[in-house]
Amino acid sequence: SDRASMGGGGKFPYPKWVWSPTGGWWCEPPRAGRNAAITLAGLSVVVAYIWSWSAELERRPNAPLRPIPSEIWAKHAIVDRANADTRKHF
């Protein structure tokens, strides 16, 4: 068995009129790595903004029974826990 003949037979002719949002057959876009890095950077900025906004708005009227990770970055966690210790628990 010759390994060079394996692999499906190479690229075959395909209809040029077929459009695909992913690039079609054997897509090899130029600067794909750069485009991926720009997209990743943009998504990171959006996620960081949403994360900080969520931490700023997070409030807990009832204190959790044990510490939870979001209390580390939540803006009002210290105030909410101090106020919750003085309230009655149901």
PDB file of N, CA and C in Angstrom:
ATOM      1  N   SER A   1       0.845  -1.190   0.000  1.00  0.00           N
ATOM      2  CA  SER A   1       0.000   0.000   0.000  1.00  0.00           C
ATOM      3  C   SER A   1       0.882   1.243   0.000  1.00  0.00           C
ATOM      4  N   ASP A   2       0.686   2.067  -0.954  1.00  0.00           N
ATOM      5  CA  ASP A   2       1.464   3.288  -1.103  1.00  0.00           C
ATOM      6  C   ASP A   2       0.757   4.413  -0.352  1.00  0.00           C
ATOM      7  N   ARG A   3       1.413   5.002   0.627  1.00  0.00           N
ATOM      8  CA  ARG A   3       0.793   6.048   1.434  1.00  0.00           C
ATOM      9  C   ARG A   3       0.504   7.315   0.620  1.00  0.00           C
ATOM     10  N   ALA A   4       1.248   7.548  -0.423  1.00  0.00           N
ATOM     11  CA  ALA A   4       1.045   8.759  -1.223  1.00  0.00           C
ATOM     12  C   ALA A   4      -0.307   8.749  -1.935  1.00  0.00           C
ATOM     13  N   SER A   5      -0.863   7.586  -2.184  1.00  0.00           N
ATOM     14  CA  SER A   5      -2.143   7.525  -2.885  1.00  0.00           C
ATOM     15  C   SER A   5      -3.333   7.627  -1.940  1.00  0.00           C
ATOM     16  N   MET A   6      -3.093   7.670  -0.643  1.00  0.00           N
ATOM     17  CA  MET A   6      -4.193   7.753   0.318  1.00  0.00           C
ATOM     18  C   MET A   6      -4.596   9.207   0.543  1.00  0.00           C
ATOM     19  N   GLY A   7      -5.813   9.401   0.991  1.00  0.00           N
ATOM     20  CA  GLY A   7      -6.241  10.740   1.359  1.00  0.00           C
ATOM     21  C   GLY A   7      -7.391  11.285   0.549  1.00  0.00           C
ATOM     22  N   GLY A   8      -8.050  10.494  -0.219  1.00  0.00           N
ATOM     23  CA  GLY A   8      -9.239  10.959  -0.917  1.00  0.00           C
ATOM     24  C   GLY A   8      -9.000  11.410  -2.342  1.00  0.00           C
ATOM     25  N   GLY A   9      -7.787  11.439  -2.808  1.00  0.00           N
ATOM     26  CA  GLY A   9      -7.545  11.749  -4.202  1.00  0.00           C
ATOM     27  C   GLY A   9      -7.293  13.206  -4.522  1.00  0.00           C
ATOM     28  N   GLY A  10      -7.105  14.050  -3.550  1.00  0.00           N
ATOM     29  CA  GLY A  10      -6.786  15.446  -3.830  1.00  0.00           C
ATOM     30  C   GLY A  10      -8.014  16.302  -4.070  1.00  0.00           C
ATOM     31  N   LYS A  11      -7.757  17.517  -4.483  1.00  0.00           N
ATOM     32  CA  LYS A  11      -8.850  18.469  -4.713  1.00  0.00           C
ATOM     33  C   LYS A  11      -9.525  18.169  -6.041  1.00  0.00           C
ATOM     34  N   PHE A  12     -10.842  18.238  -6.036  1.00  0.00           N
ATOM     35  CA  PHE A  12     -11.610  17.960  -7.233  1.00  0.00           C
ATOM     36  C   PHE A  12     -12.295  19.241  -7.702  1.00  0.00           C
ATOM     37  N   PRO A  13     -12.711  19.300  -8.963  1.00  0.00           N
ATOM     38  CA  PRO A  13     -13.407  20.495  -9.448  1.00  0.00           C
ATOM     39  C   PRO A  13     -14.757  20.645  -8.739  1.00  0.00           C
ATOM     40  N   TYR A  14     -15.057  21.863  -8.354  1.00  0.00           N
ATOM     41  CA  TYR A  14     -16.317  22.129  -7.653  1.00  0.00           C
ATOM     42  C   TYR A  14     -17.016  23.301  -8.327  1.00  0.00           C
ATOM     43  N   PRO A  15     -18.325  23.431  -8.130  1.00  0.00           N
ATOM     44  CA  PRO A  15     -19.062  24.520  -8.774  1.00  0.00           C
ATOM     45  C   PRO A  15     -18.673  25.876  -8.187  1.00  0.00           C
ATOM     46  N   LYS A  16     -18.184  26.776  -9.016  1.00  0.00           N
ATOM     47  CA  LYS A  16     -17.724  28.094  -8.565  1.00  0.00           C
ATOM     48  C   LYS A  16     -18.885  29.008  -8.178  1.00  0.00           C
ATOM     49  N   TRP A  17     -20.096  28.693  -8.642  1.00  0.00           N
ATOM     50  CA  TRP A  17     -21.236  29.551  -8.363  1.00  0.00           C
ATOM     51  C   TRP A  17     -21.826  29.309  -6.977  1.00  0.00           C
ATOM     52  N   VAL A  18     -21.392  28.251  -6.281  1.00  0.00           N
ATOM     53  CA  VAL A  18     -21.903  27.973  -4.935  1.00  0.00           C
ATOM     54  C   VAL A  18     -21.202  28.894  -3.949  1.00  0.00           C
ATOM     55  N   TRP A  19     -22.000  29.662  -3.205  1.00  0.00           N
ATOM     56  CA  TRP A  19     -21.434  30.576  -2.217  1.00  0.00           C
ATOM     57  C   TRP A  19     -21.599  29.980  -0.830  1.00  0.00           C
ATOM     58  N   SER A  20     -20.601  30.129   0.004  1.00  0.00           N
ATOM     59  CA  SER A  20     -20.663  29.625   1.371  1.00  0.00           C
ATOM     60  C   SER A  20     -20.113  30.684   2.312  1.00  0.00           C
ATOM     61  N   PRO A  21     -20.802  30.965   3.423  1.00  0.00           N
ATOM     62  CA  PRO A  21     -20.283  31.960   4.365  1.00  0.00           C
ATOM     63  C   PRO A  21     -18.982  31.525   5.027  1.00  0.00           C
ATOM     64  N   THR A  22     -18.691  30.233   5.032  1.00  0.00           N
ATOM     65  CA  THR A  22     -17.458  29.747   5.643  1.00  0.00           C
ATOM     66  C   THR A  22     -16.300  29.684   4.670  1.00  0.00           C
ATOM     67  N   GLY A  23     -16.499  30.035   3.436  1.00  0.00           N
ATOM     68  CA  GLY A  23     -15.414  30.062   2.482  1.00  0.00           C
ATOM     69  C   GLY A  23     -15.463  28.972   1.440  1.00  0.00           C
ATOM     70  N   GLY A  24     -16.334  27.994   1.594  1.00  0.00           N
ATOM     71  CA  GLY A  24     -16.473  26.965   0.580  1.00  0.00           C
ATOM     72  C   GLY A  24     -15.440  25.864   0.704  1.00  0.00           C
ATOM     73  N   TRP A  25     -15.224  25.171  -0.407  1.00  0.00           N
ATOM     74  CA  TRP A  25     -14.295  24.055  -0.428  1.00  0.00           C
ATOM     75  C   TRP A  25     -12.863  24.559  -0.254  1.00  0.00           C
ATOM     76  N   TRP A  26     -12.089  23.868   0.541  1.00  0.00           N
ATOM     77  CA  TRP A  26     -10.662  24.121   0.738  1.00  0.00           C
ATOM     78  C   TRP A  26     -10.367  25.594   0.999  1.00  0.00           C
ATOM     79  N   CYS A  27     -11.028  26.108   1.970  1.00  0.00           N
ATOM     80  CA  CYS A  27     -10.862  27.520   2.307  1.00  0.00           C
ATOM     81  C   CYS A  27      -9.507  27.752   2.975  1.00  0.00           C
ATOM     82  N   GLU A  28      -8.748  28.666   2.438  1.00  0.00           N
ATOM     83  CA  GLU A  28      -7.466  29.061   3.017  1.00  0.00           C
ATOM     84  C   GLU A  28      -7.360  30.577   2.927  1.00  0.00           C
ATOM     85  N   PRO A  29      -8.112  31.290   3.793  1.00  0.00           N
ATOM     86  CA  PRO A  29      -8.133  32.742   3.686  1.00  0.00           C
ATOM     87  C   PRO A  29      -6.793  33.370   4.094  1.00  0.00           C
ATOM     88  N   PRO A  30      -6.418  34.435   3.419  1.00  0.00           N
ATOM     89  CA  PRO A  30      -5.197  35.130   3.824  1.00  0.00           C
ATOM     90  C   PRO A  30      -5.416  35.828   5.159  1.00  0.00           C
ATOM     91  N   ARG A  31      -4.395  35.891   5.974  1.00  0.00           N
ATOM     92  CA  ARG A  31      -4.415  36.574   7.264  1.00  0.00           C
ATOM     93  C   ARG A  31      -5.486  36.021   8.220  1.00  0.00           C
ATOM     94  N   ALA A  32      -5.746  34.720   8.165  1.00  0.00           N
ATOM     95  CA  ALA A  32      -6.752  34.112   9.028  1.00  0.00           C
ATOM     96  C   ALA A  32      -6.322  34.200  10.498  1.00  0.00           C
ATOM     97  N   GLY A  33      -5.049  34.037  10.766  1.00  0.00           N
ATOM     98  CA  GLY A  33      -4.552  34.137  12.141  1.00  0.00           C
ATOM     99  C   GLY A  33      -4.733  35.536  12.718  1.00  0.00           C
ATOM    100  N   ARG A  34      -4.445  36.551  11.902  1.00  0.00           N
ATOM    101  CA  ARG A  34      -4.639  37.927  12.342  1.00  0.00           C
ATOM    102  C   ARG A  34      -6.108  38.214  12.602  1.00  0.00           C
ATOM    103  N   ASN A  35      -6.975  37.748  11.690  1.00  0.00           N
ATOM    104  CA  ASN A  35      -8.402  37.966  11.870  1.00  0.00           C
ATOM    105  C   ASN A  35      -8.921  37.286  13.133  1.00  0.00           C
ATOM    106  N   ALA A  36      -8.421  36.092  13.415  1.00  0.00           N
ATOM    107  CA  ALA A  36      -8.822  35.385  14.623  1.00  0.00           C
ATOM    108  C   ALA A  36      -8.340  36.135  15.869  1.00  0.00           C
ATOM    109  N   ALA A  37      -7.127  36.680  15.831  1.00  0.00           N
ATOM    110  CA  ALA A  37      -6.598  37.429  16.973  1.00  0.00           C
ATOM    111  C   ALA A  37      -7.399  38.705  17.222  1.00  0.00           C
ATOM    112  N   ILE A  38      -7.779  39.397  16.156  1.00  0.00           N
ATOM    113  CA  ILE A  38      -8.589  40.608  16.300  1.00  0.00           C
ATOM    114  C   ILE A  38      -9.961  40.262  16.887  1.00  0.00           C
ATOM    115  N   THR A  39     -10.558  39.182  16.408  1.00  0.00           N
ATOM    116  CA  THR A  39     -11.853  38.750  16.928  1.00  0.00           C
ATOM    117  C   THR A  39     -11.747  38.363  18.394  1.00  0.00           C
ATOM    118  N   LEU A  40     -10.710  37.628  18.765  1.00  0.00           N
ATOM    119  CA  LEU A  40     -10.510  37.235  20.150  1.00  0.00           C
ATOM    120  C   LEU A  40     -10.306  38.451  21.044  1.00  0.00           C
ATOM    121  N   ALA A  41      -9.541  39.431  20.585  1.00  0.00           N
ATOM    122  CA  ALA A  41      -9.329  40.651  21.364  1.00  0.00           C
ATOM    123  C   ALA A  41     -10.643  41.412  21.548  1.00  0.00           C
ATOM    124  N   GLY A  42     -11.436  41.510  20.483  1.00  0.00           N
ATOM    125  CA  GLY A  42     -12.725  42.193  20.581  1.00  0.00           C
ATOM    126  C   GLY A  42     -13.670  41.490  21.537  1.00  0.00           C
ATOM    127  N   LEU A  43     -13.744  40.169  21.448  1.00  0.00           N
ATOM    128  CA  LEU A  43     -14.598  39.415  22.360  1.00  0.00           C
ATOM    129  C   LEU A  43     -14.120  39.543  23.799  1.00  0.00           C
ATOM    130  N   SER A  44     -12.809  39.588  24.001  1.00  0.00           N
ATOM    131  CA  SER A  44     -12.268  39.742  25.353  1.00  0.00           C
ATOM    132  C   SER A  44     -12.668  41.083  25.960  1.00  0.00           C
ATOM    133  N   VAL A  45     -12.643  42.130  25.161  1.00  0.00           N
ATOM    134  CA  VAL A  45     -13.051  43.450  25.650  1.00  0.00           C
ATOM    135  C   VAL A  45     -14.529  43.448  26.029  1.00  0.00           C
ATOM    136  N   VAL A  46     -15.355  42.842  25.191  1.00  0.00           N
ATOM    137  CA  VAL A  46     -16.800  42.792  25.468  1.00  0.00           C
ATOM    138  C   VAL A  46     -17.078  41.978  26.730  1.00  0.00           C
ATOM    139  N   VAL A  47     -16.433  40.821  26.867  1.00  0.00           N
ATOM    140  CA  VAL A  47     -16.637  39.983  28.048  1.00  0.00           C
ATOM    141  C   VAL A  47     -16.153  40.700  29.308  1.00  0.00           C
ATOM    142  N   ALA A  48     -15.016  41.384  29.242  1.00  0.00           N
ATOM    143  CA  ALA A  48     -14.514  42.114  30.407  1.00  0.00           C
ATOM    144  C   ALA A  48     -15.479  43.232  30.822  1.00  0.00           C
ATOM    145  N   TYR A  49     -16.046  43.932  29.858  1.00  0.00           N
ATOM    146  CA  TYR A  49     -17.013  44.989  30.165  1.00  0.00           C
ATOM    147  C   TYR A  49     -18.263  44.408  30.821  1.00  0.00           C
ATOM    148  N   ILE A  50     -18.800  43.333  30.253  1.00  0.00           N
ATOM    149  CA  ILE A  50     -20.002  42.719  30.821  1.00  0.00           C
ATOM    150  C   ILE A  50     -19.709  42.163  32.213  1.00  0.00           C
ATOM    151  N   TRP A  51     -18.542  41.572  32.404  1.00  0.00           N
ATOM    152  CA  TRP A  51     -18.150  41.032  33.711  1.00  0.00           C
ATOM    153  C   TRP A  51     -18.103  42.153  34.746  1.00  0.00           C
ATOM    154  N   SER A  52     -17.461  43.266  34.430  1.00  0.00           N
ATOM    155  CA  SER A  52     -17.350  44.357  35.400  1.00  0.00           C
ATOM    156  C   SER A  52     -18.706  44.991  35.678  1.00  0.00           C
ATOM    157  N   TRP A  53     -19.535  45.109  34.672  1.00  0.00           N
ATOM    158  CA  TRP A  53     -20.876  45.669  34.850  1.00  0.00           C
ATOM    159  C   TRP A  53     -21.714  44.750  35.741  1.00  0.00           C
ATOM    160  N   SER A  54     -21.614  43.448  35.523  1.00  0.00           N
ATOM    161  CA  SER A  54     -22.342  42.480  36.343  1.00  0.00           C
ATOM    162  C   SER A  54     -21.878  42.536  37.799  1.00  0.00           C
ATOM    163  N   ALA A  55     -20.567  42.625  38.010  1.00  0.00           N
ATOM    164  CA  ALA A  55     -20.040  42.696  39.377  1.00  0.00           C
ATOM    165  C   ALA A  55     -20.481  43.978  40.072  1.00  0.00           C
ATOM    166  N   GLU A  56     -20.600  45.053  39.318  1.00  0.00           N
ATOM    167  CA  GLU A  56     -21.038  46.327  39.885  1.00  0.00           C
ATOM    168  C   GLU A  56     -22.504  46.276  40.311  1.00  0.00           C
ATOM    169  N   LEU A  57     -23.331  45.564  39.542  1.00  0.00           N
ATOM    170  CA  LEU A  57     -24.770  45.508  39.810  1.00  0.00           C
ATOM    171  C   LEU A  57     -25.177  44.380  40.770  1.00  0.00           C
ATOM    172  N   GLU A  58     -24.287  43.441  41.039  1.00  0.00           N
ATOM    173  CA  GLU A  58     -24.652  42.272  41.835  1.00  0.00           C
ATOM    174  C   GLU A  58     -24.951  42.655  43.279  1.00  0.00           C
ATOM    175  N   ARG A  59     -26.121  42.281  43.745  1.00  0.00           N
ATOM    176  CA  ARG A  59     -26.536  42.525  45.133  1.00  0.00           C
ATOM    177  C   ARG A  59     -27.103  41.227  45.684  1.00  0.00           C
ATOM    178  N   ARG A  60     -26.943  41.012  46.975  1.00  0.00           N
ATOM    179  CA  ARG A  60     -27.456  39.818  47.639  1.00  0.00           C
ATOM    180  C   ARG A  60     -28.251  40.237  48.870  1.00  0.00           C
ATOM    181  N   PRO A  61     -29.585  40.236  48.776  1.00  0.00           N
ATOM    182  CA  PRO A  61     -30.386  40.594  49.953  1.00  0.00           C
ATOM    183  C   PRO A  61     -30.258  39.553  51.065  1.00  0.00           C
ATOM    184  N   ASN A  62     -30.036  38.295  50.706  1.00  0.00           N
ATOM    185  CA  ASN A  62     -29.791  37.240  51.695  1.00  0.00           C
ATOM    186  C   ASN A  62     -28.377  36.726  51.496  1.00  0.00           C
ATOM    187  N   ALA A  63     -27.626  36.718  52.574  1.00  0.00           N
ATOM    188  CA  ALA A  63     -26.234  36.268  52.475  1.00  0.00           C
ATOM    189  C   ALA A  63     -26.191  34.776  52.169  1.00  0.00           C
ATOM    190  N   PRO A  64     -25.255  34.331  51.338  1.00  0.00           N
ATOM    191  CA  PRO A  64     -25.120  32.900  51.082  1.00  0.00           C
ATOM    192  C   PRO A  64     -24.642  32.179  52.340  1.00  0.00           C
ATOM    193  N   LEU A  65     -24.939  30.895  52.435  1.00  0.00           N
ATOM    194  CA  LEU A  65     -24.545  30.125  53.620  1.00  0.00           C
ATOM    195  C   LEU A  65     -23.034  29.962  53.722  1.00  0.00           C
ATOM    196  N   ARG A  66     -22.368  29.857  52.605  1.00  0.00           N
ATOM    197  CA  ARG A  66     -20.905  29.786  52.603  1.00  0.00           C
ATOM    198  C   ARG A  66     -20.379  30.748  51.538  1.00  0.00           C
ATOM    199  N   PRO A  67     -19.124  31.114  51.633  1.00  0.00           N
ATOM    200  CA  PRO A  67     -18.569  32.052  50.647  1.00  0.00           C
ATOM    201  C   PRO A  67     -18.683  31.496  49.222  1.00  0.00           C
ATOM    202  N   ILE A  68     -18.977  32.381  48.282  1.00  0.00           N
ATOM    203  CA  ILE A  68     -19.063  32.002  46.878  1.00  0.00           C
ATOM    204  C   ILE A  68     -18.075  32.846  46.085  1.00  0.00           C
ATOM    205  N   PRO A  69     -17.597  32.339  44.951  1.00  0.00           N
ATOM    206  CA  PRO A  69     -16.552  33.047  44.204  1.00  0.00           C
ATOM    207  C   PRO A  69     -16.920  34.462  43.778  1.00  0.00           C
ATOM    208  N   SER A  70     -18.165  34.711  43.424  1.00  0.00           N
ATOM    209  CA  SER A  70     -18.503  36.045  42.927  1.00  0.00           C
ATOM    210  C   SER A  70     -18.403  37.113  44.016  1.00  0.00           C
ATOM    211  N   GLU A  71     -18.348  36.709  45.278  1.00  0.00           N
ATOM    212  CA  GLU A  71     -18.155  37.699  46.342  1.00  0.00           C
ATOM    213  C   GLU A  71     -16.761  38.320  46.296  1.00  0.00           C
ATOM    214  N   ILE A  72     -15.836  37.669  45.646  1.00  0.00           N
ATOM    215  CA  ILE A  72     -14.477  38.200  45.554  1.00  0.00           C
ATOM    216  C   ILE A  72     -14.457  39.465  44.702  1.00  0.00           C
ATOM    217  N   TRP A  73     -15.203  39.470  43.588  1.00  0.00           N
ATOM    218  CA  TRP A  73     -15.157  40.613  42.682  1.00  0.00           C
ATOM    219  C   TRP A  73     -16.406  41.485  42.722  1.00  0.00           C
ATOM    220  N   ALA A  74     -17.422  41.105  43.495  1.00  0.00           N
ATOM    221  CA  ALA A  74     -18.645  41.905  43.557  1.00  0.00           C
ATOM    222  C   ALA A  74     -18.395  43.180  44.362  1.00  0.00           C
ATOM    223  N   LYS A  75     -18.880  44.289  43.855  1.00  0.00           N
ATOM    224  CA  LYS A  75     -18.624  45.589  44.458  1.00  0.00           C
ATOM    225  C   LYS A  75     -19.292  45.727  45.831  1.00  0.00           C
ATOM    226  N   HIS A  76     -20.509  45.211  45.971  1.00  0.00           N
ATOM    227  CA  HIS A  76     -21.275  45.409  47.202  1.00  0.00           C
ATOM    228  C   HIS A  76     -21.247  44.206  48.129  1.00  0.00           C
ATOM    229  N   ALA A  77     -20.374  43.238  47.931  1.00  0.00           N
ATOM    230  CA  ALA A  77     -20.388  42.007  48.714  1.00  0.00           C
ATOM    231  C   ALA A  77     -20.125  42.265  50.196  1.00  0.00           C
ATOM    232  N   ILE A  78     -19.191  43.120  50.508  1.00  0.00           N
ATOM    233  CA  ILE A  78     -18.859  43.390  51.912  1.00  0.00           C
ATOM    234  C   ILE A  78     -20.027  44.079  52.613  1.00  0.00           C
ATOM    235  N   VAL A  79     -20.633  45.047  51.961  1.00  0.00           N
ATOM    236  CA  VAL A  79     -21.774  45.761  52.535  1.00  0.00           C
ATOM    237  C   VAL A  79     -22.966  44.819  52.692  1.00  0.00           C
ATOM    238  N   ASP A  80     -23.247  44.028  51.683  1.00  0.00           N
ATOM    239  CA  ASP A  80     -24.386  43.114  51.741  1.00  0.00           C
ATOM    240  C   ASP A  80     -24.208  42.062  52.831  1.00  0.00           C
ATOM    241  N   ARG A  81     -23.009  41.522  52.983  1.00  0.00           N
ATOM    242  CA  ARG A  81     -22.775  40.514  54.018  1.00  0.00           C
ATOM    243  C   ARG A  81     -22.898  41.136  55.410  1.00  0.00           C
ATOM    244  N   ALA A  82     -22.401  42.331  55.588  1.00  0.00           N
ATOM    245  CA  ALA A  82     -22.508  42.988  56.899  1.00  0.00           C
ATOM    246  C   ALA A  82     -23.969  43.282  57.235  1.00  0.00           C
ATOM    247  N   ASN A  83     -24.743  43.748  56.260  1.00  0.00           N
ATOM    248  CA  ASN A  83     -26.156  44.021  56.489  1.00  0.00           C
ATOM    249  C   ASN A  83     -26.955  42.729  56.693  1.00  0.00           C
ATOM    250  N   ALA A  84     -26.584  41.662  56.025  1.00  0.00           N
ATOM    251  CA  ALA A  84     -27.315  40.414  56.133  1.00  0.00           C
ATOM    252  C   ALA A  84     -27.124  39.778  57.497  1.00  0.00           C
ATOM    253  N   ASP A  85     -25.981  40.009  58.144  1.00  0.00           N
ATOM    254  CA  ASP A  85     -25.748  39.428  59.460  1.00  0.00           C
ATOM    255  C   ASP A  85     -26.674  40.026  60.503  1.00  0.00           C
ATOM    256  N   THR A  86     -27.162  41.226  60.293  1.00  0.00           N
ATOM    257  CA  THR A  86     -28.050  41.879  61.267  1.00  0.00           C
ATOM    258  C   THR A  86     -29.509  41.580  61.000  1.00  0.00           C
ATOM    259  N   ARG A  87     -29.867  41.004  59.850  1.00  0.00           N
ATOM    260  CA  ARG A  87     -31.259  40.717  59.510  1.00  0.00           C
ATOM    261  C   ARG A  87     -31.643  39.305  59.951  1.00  0.00           C
ATOM    262  N   LYS A  88     -32.941  39.106  60.064  1.00  0.00           N
ATOM    263  CA  LYS A  88     -33.439  37.783  60.390  1.00  0.00           C
ATOM    264  C   LYS A  88     -33.407  36.902  59.146  1.00  0.00           C
ATOM    265  N   HIS A  89     -33.047  35.648  59.346  1.00  0.00           N
ATOM    266  CA  HIS A  89     -33.056  34.690  58.248  1.00  0.00           C
ATOM    267  C   HIS A  89     -34.306  33.849  58.365  1.00  0.00           C
ATOM    268  N   PHE A  90     -34.925  33.529  57.246  1.00  0.00           N
ATOM    269  CA  PHE A  90     -36.144  32.728  57.261  1.00  0.00           C
ATOM    270  C   PHE A  90     -35.828  31.267  57.119  1.00  0.00           C
TER     271      PHE A  90
END
